[in-house]
Amino acid sequence: AQRVTQPEKLLSVFKGAPVELKCNYSYSGSPELFWYVQYSRQRLQLLLRHISRESIKGFTADLNKGETSFHLKKPFAQEEDSAMYYCALRNTGGFKTIFGAGTRLFVKA
Amino acid sequence: NAGVTQTPKFQVLKTGQSMTLQCAQDMNHEYMSWYRQDPGMGLRLIHYSVGAGITDQGEVPNGYNVSRSTTEDFPLRLLSAAPSQTSVYFCASSPSLTLAADTQYFGPGTRLTVL
């Protein structure tokens, strides 16, 4: 069965510190993976997707098929990064997206 | 463009009541979906649609009905509300069928409480 696991409910770091939000998945095929973010009082929005290999707002995520992980990283956290982050998986060629439970990131001044 | 709109923002129901959550988008998107968000469980897909007249079930469809008579609208109906349906409901749309789960645009959500 498809599953997305985000082991940390809450992650608290100081401004300027590196941050890593963990995401592990189980899927038998070749998945497409995404990170979505929800800032306070804003809508859920796409942050980045593995297929694009992009860096958005200083965040990157590398798909590790051997470890079935898609961790989100940023070398220097900023206060405005405080938000709820969701890792998500889509079955290739399908229309269903599976979300993890989410990690709340709190960046302290 | 208003994007994805949802009404109402808040709703309180009694057990057994029925209601419809409205979702509309003005971006001419083919794909639309409904999720519920519960603490500690993330977002779970209820139903989705790949175009007018076409709908399918997601992870947690029981207790909910949908229809897609137009491209713009995708209402979610609760037939007989139960306390377990207390949640925040999000509607989302996406422009492309081949990238259906890629760059989904979310609505602001409806917070539903069932007493």
Coordinates of C-alpha atoms in Angstrom, one line a residue:
Chain A
A1 CA 0.0 0.0 0.0
Q2 CA 1.1 3.5 -0.6
R3 CA 2.1 5.4 2.5
V4 CA 3.9 8.7 3.3
T5 CA 5.5 9.0 6.7
Q6 CA 6.6 12.2 8.3
P7 CA 8.1 11.2 11.6
E8 CA 8.3 14.6 13.2
K9 CA 5.1 16.4 14.1
L10 CA 7.0 19.5 15.3
L11 CA 10.4 20.7 14.4
S12 CA 11.9 23.7 16.2
V13 CA 15.1 25.4 15.1
F14 CA 16.9 28.7 15.5
K15 CA 17.1 31.2 12.8
G16 CA 20.2 30.6 10.7
A17 CA 20.4 26.9 11.6
P18 CA 20.1 24.1 9.0
V19 CA 16.8 22.4 8.8
E20 CA 15.8 19.0 7.5
L21 CA 12.2 17.8 7.4
K22 CA 12.0 14.0 7.0
C23 CA 9.8 12.2 4.6
N24 CA 9.7 8.4 3.9
Y25 CA 7.4 6.6 1.6
S26 CA 6.4 3.2 0.6
Y27 CA 5.3 2.6 -3.0
S28 CA 5.8 -0.4 -5.3
G29 CA 6.2 1.6 -8.5
S30 CA 8.0 4.8 -9.5
P31 CA 6.4 7.6 -7.5
E32 CA 6.2 11.3 -8.0
L33 CA 6.9 13.2 -4.9
F34 CA 6.1 16.7 -3.7
W35 CA 6.4 19.1 -0.8
Y36 CA 3.4 21.3 0.0
V37 CA 3.5 24.2 2.5
Q38 CA 0.8 26.0 4.4
Y39 CA 1.8 29.3 6.0
S40 CA -0.4 30.8 8.7
R41 CA -3.7 32.0 7.3
Q42 CA -2.7 31.1 3.8
R43 CA -3.8 28.3 1.5
L44 CA -1.9 25.1 1.0
Q45 CA 0.5 25.5 -1.9
L46 CA 3.1 23.5 -3.8
L47 CA 6.6 24.2 -2.6
L48 CA 8.6 21.8 -4.9
R49 CA 8.5 18.5 -6.7
H50 CA 11.2 16.0 -7.2
I51 CA 10.9 15.8 -11.0
S52 CA 11.8 19.5 -11.4
R53 CA 15.0 19.2 -9.2
E54 CA 14.5 22.8 -8.3
S55 CA 15.3 25.0 -5.3
I56 CA 12.4 27.1 -4.0
K57 CA 12.9 29.7 -1.2
G58 CA 16.3 28.0 -0.5
F59 CA 14.7 24.6 0.0
T60 CA 15.8 21.5 -1.8
A61 CA 14.7 17.9 -1.7
D62 CA 16.4 14.8 -3.2
L63 CA 14.6 11.6 -4.0
N64 CA 16.5 8.6 -2.6
K65 CA 15.0 5.6 -4.0
G66 CA 17.2 3.2 -2.1
E67 CA 16.1 4.7 1.2
T68 CA 12.7 5.6 -0.1
S69 CA 13.1 9.1 1.3
F70 CA 12.4 12.6 0.1
H71 CA 13.7 14.8 2.8
L72 CA 13.3 18.6 2.6
K73 CA 16.4 20.6 3.5
K74 CA 17.5 24.2 3.9
P75 CA 20.9 25.3 5.0
F76 CA 19.9 28.4 6.9
A77 CA 16.4 28.6 8.2
Q78 CA 14.5 31.9 8.3
E79 CA 11.6 33.0 10.6
E80 CA 9.3 33.2 7.5
D81 CA 9.9 29.5 6.9
S82 CA 7.7 28.8 9.9
A83 CA 4.7 26.8 8.5
M84 CA 3.2 23.4 8.2
Y85 CA 4.9 21.2 5.6
Y86 CA 3.4 18.2 3.9
C87 CA 5.2 15.5 1.9
A88 CA 3.0 14.0 -0.8
L89 CA 3.2 11.1 -3.2
R90 CA 1.3 10.6 -6.5
N91 CA 1.1 7.2 -8.2
T92 CA 2.6 7.5 -11.6
G93 CA 0.0 8.0 -14.3
G94 CA -2.8 8.2 -11.6
F95 CA -4.8 10.9 -10.2
K96 CA -4.6 10.2 -6.5
T97 CA -2.2 12.1 -4.1
I98 CA -1.3 10.6 -0.7
F99 CA -0.2 13.1 1.9
G100 CA 1.8 12.6 5.0
A101 CA 0.6 13.8 8.4
G102 CA 2.6 17.0 8.2
T103 CA 5.5 18.6 10.1
R104 CA 5.1 22.0 11.8
L105 CA 8.3 23.9 11.5
F106 CA 8.9 26.7 14.0
V107 CA 11.9 28.9 13.4
K108 CA 12.9 30.9 16.5
A109 CA 14.6 34.3 16.4
Chain B
N1 CA -9.2 35.2 -11.2
A2 CA -10.7 34.2 -7.8
G3 CA -9.0 30.8 -8.1
V4 CA -10.6 28.1 -6.0
T5 CA -13.4 29.3 -3.8
Q6 CA -15.2 27.4 -1.1
T7 CA -18.4 28.1 0.8
P8 CA -19.2 28.2 3.6
K9 CA -16.1 28.9 5.7
F10 CA -17.6 27.5 8.8
Q11 CA -20.5 25.2 9.4
V12 CA -22.0 23.4 12.5
L13 CA -24.4 20.5 11.9
K14 CA -26.3 18.2 14.1
T15 CA -25.9 14.4 13.6
G16 CA -28.1 13.2 10.8
Q17 CA -28.4 16.5 9.0
S18 CA -27.3 16.8 5.4
M19 CA -25.5 19.6 3.6
T20 CA -23.5 20.5 0.6
L21 CA -20.1 22.1 0.6
Q22 CA -19.6 24.2 -2.4
C23 CA -16.4 24.4 -4.5
A24 CA -15.8 26.5 -7.6
Q25 CA -12.9 27.4 -9.8
D26 CA -12.6 29.9 -12.5
M27 CA -9.3 28.6 -14.1
N28 CA -10.9 26.1 -16.5
H29 CA -9.2 23.3 -14.7
E30 CA -10.2 19.7 -15.7
Y31 CA -9.1 18.0 -12.4
M32 CA -10.8 18.8 -9.1
S33 CA -10.6 17.0 -5.8
W34 CA -11.9 17.1 -2.2
Y35 CA -9.7 16.4 0.9
R36 CA -10.3 16.3 4.5
Q37 CA -7.7 17.4 7.0
D38 CA -7.6 15.9 10.4
P39 CA -5.0 16.4 13.2
G40 CA -2.2 13.9 12.9
M41 CA -3.5 12.5 9.7
G42 CA -2.7 15.0 7.0
L43 CA -4.9 15.4 4.0
R44 CA -6.9 12.4 2.8
L45 CA -8.6 12.3 -0.6
I46 CA -12.3 11.9 -0.5
H47 CA -13.4 12.1 -4.1
Y48 CA -11.9 13.5 -7.3
S49 CA -13.0 14.4 -10.8
V50 CA -11.1 14.4 -14.1
G51 CA -13.7 16.3 -16.0
A52 CA -17.3 17.2 -16.2
G53 CA -19.5 14.1 -15.7
I54 CA -16.6 12.0 -14.4
T55 CA -15.9 11.3 -10.7
D56 CA -14.1 8.6 -8.7
Q57 CA -13.5 7.7 -5.1
G58 CA -10.4 8.5 -3.1
E59 CA -9.2 7.1 0.2
V60 CA -12.2 8.0 2.4
P61 CA -15.3 8.3 0.2
N62 CA -17.9 6.7 2.6
G63 CA -20.6 9.2 3.7
Y64 CA -19.9 11.6 0.9
N65 CA -21.2 12.1 -2.6
V66 CA -20.0 14.3 -5.4
S67 CA -21.1 15.3 -8.9
R68 CA -19.5 17.3 -11.6
S69 CA -22.1 18.8 -13.9
T70 CA -19.8 21.7 -15.1
T71 CA -16.1 22.2 -15.3
E72 CA -16.3 25.0 -12.7
D73 CA -18.2 23.4 -9.9
F74 CA -17.5 20.3 -7.7
P75 CA -19.9 20.2 -4.7
L76 CA -19.4 17.7 -1.9
R77 CA -22.6 16.4 -0.2
L78 CA -22.8 14.9 3.2
L79 CA -25.8 12.7 3.2
S80 CA -26.3 12.1 7.0
A81 CA -23.6 13.9 9.0
A82 CA -21.8 12.1 11.7
P83 CA -19.4 13.4 14.4
S84 CA -16.6 11.5 12.7
Q85 CA -17.0 13.9 9.8
T86 CA -15.9 16.8 11.9
S87 CA -12.9 18.1 9.9
V88 CA -11.5 20.8 7.7
Y89 CA -12.4 20.2 4.1
F90 CA -10.3 21.4 1.2
C91 CA -11.1 21.6 -2.4
A92 CA -8.4 21.6 -5.0
S93 CA -8.0 21.9 -8.8
S94 CA -5.3 21.3 -11.3
P95 CA -5.0 22.4 -14.9
S96 CA -3.8 19.2 -16.5
L97 CA -4.9 15.6 -16.4
T98 CA -1.4 14.3 -17.1
L99 CA -0.1 16.4 -14.2
A100 CA -3.2 15.9 -12.1
A101 CA -1.5 15.9 -8.7
D102 CA 1.2 18.3 -9.8
T103 CA 0.6 21.9 -8.8
Q104 CA -2.8 21.5 -7.3
Y105 CA -4.4 24.8 -6.3
F106 CA -6.2 24.7 -3.0
G107 CA -9.2 26.5 -1.7
P108 CA -9.3 28.2 1.7
G109 CA -11.1 25.4 3.4
T110 CA -14.4 24.8 5.2
R111 CA -14.3 24.0 8.9
L112 CA -17.2 21.6 9.7
T113 CA -18.3 20.6 13.1
V114 CA -20.9 17.8 13.6
L115 CA -22.5 17.7 17.0

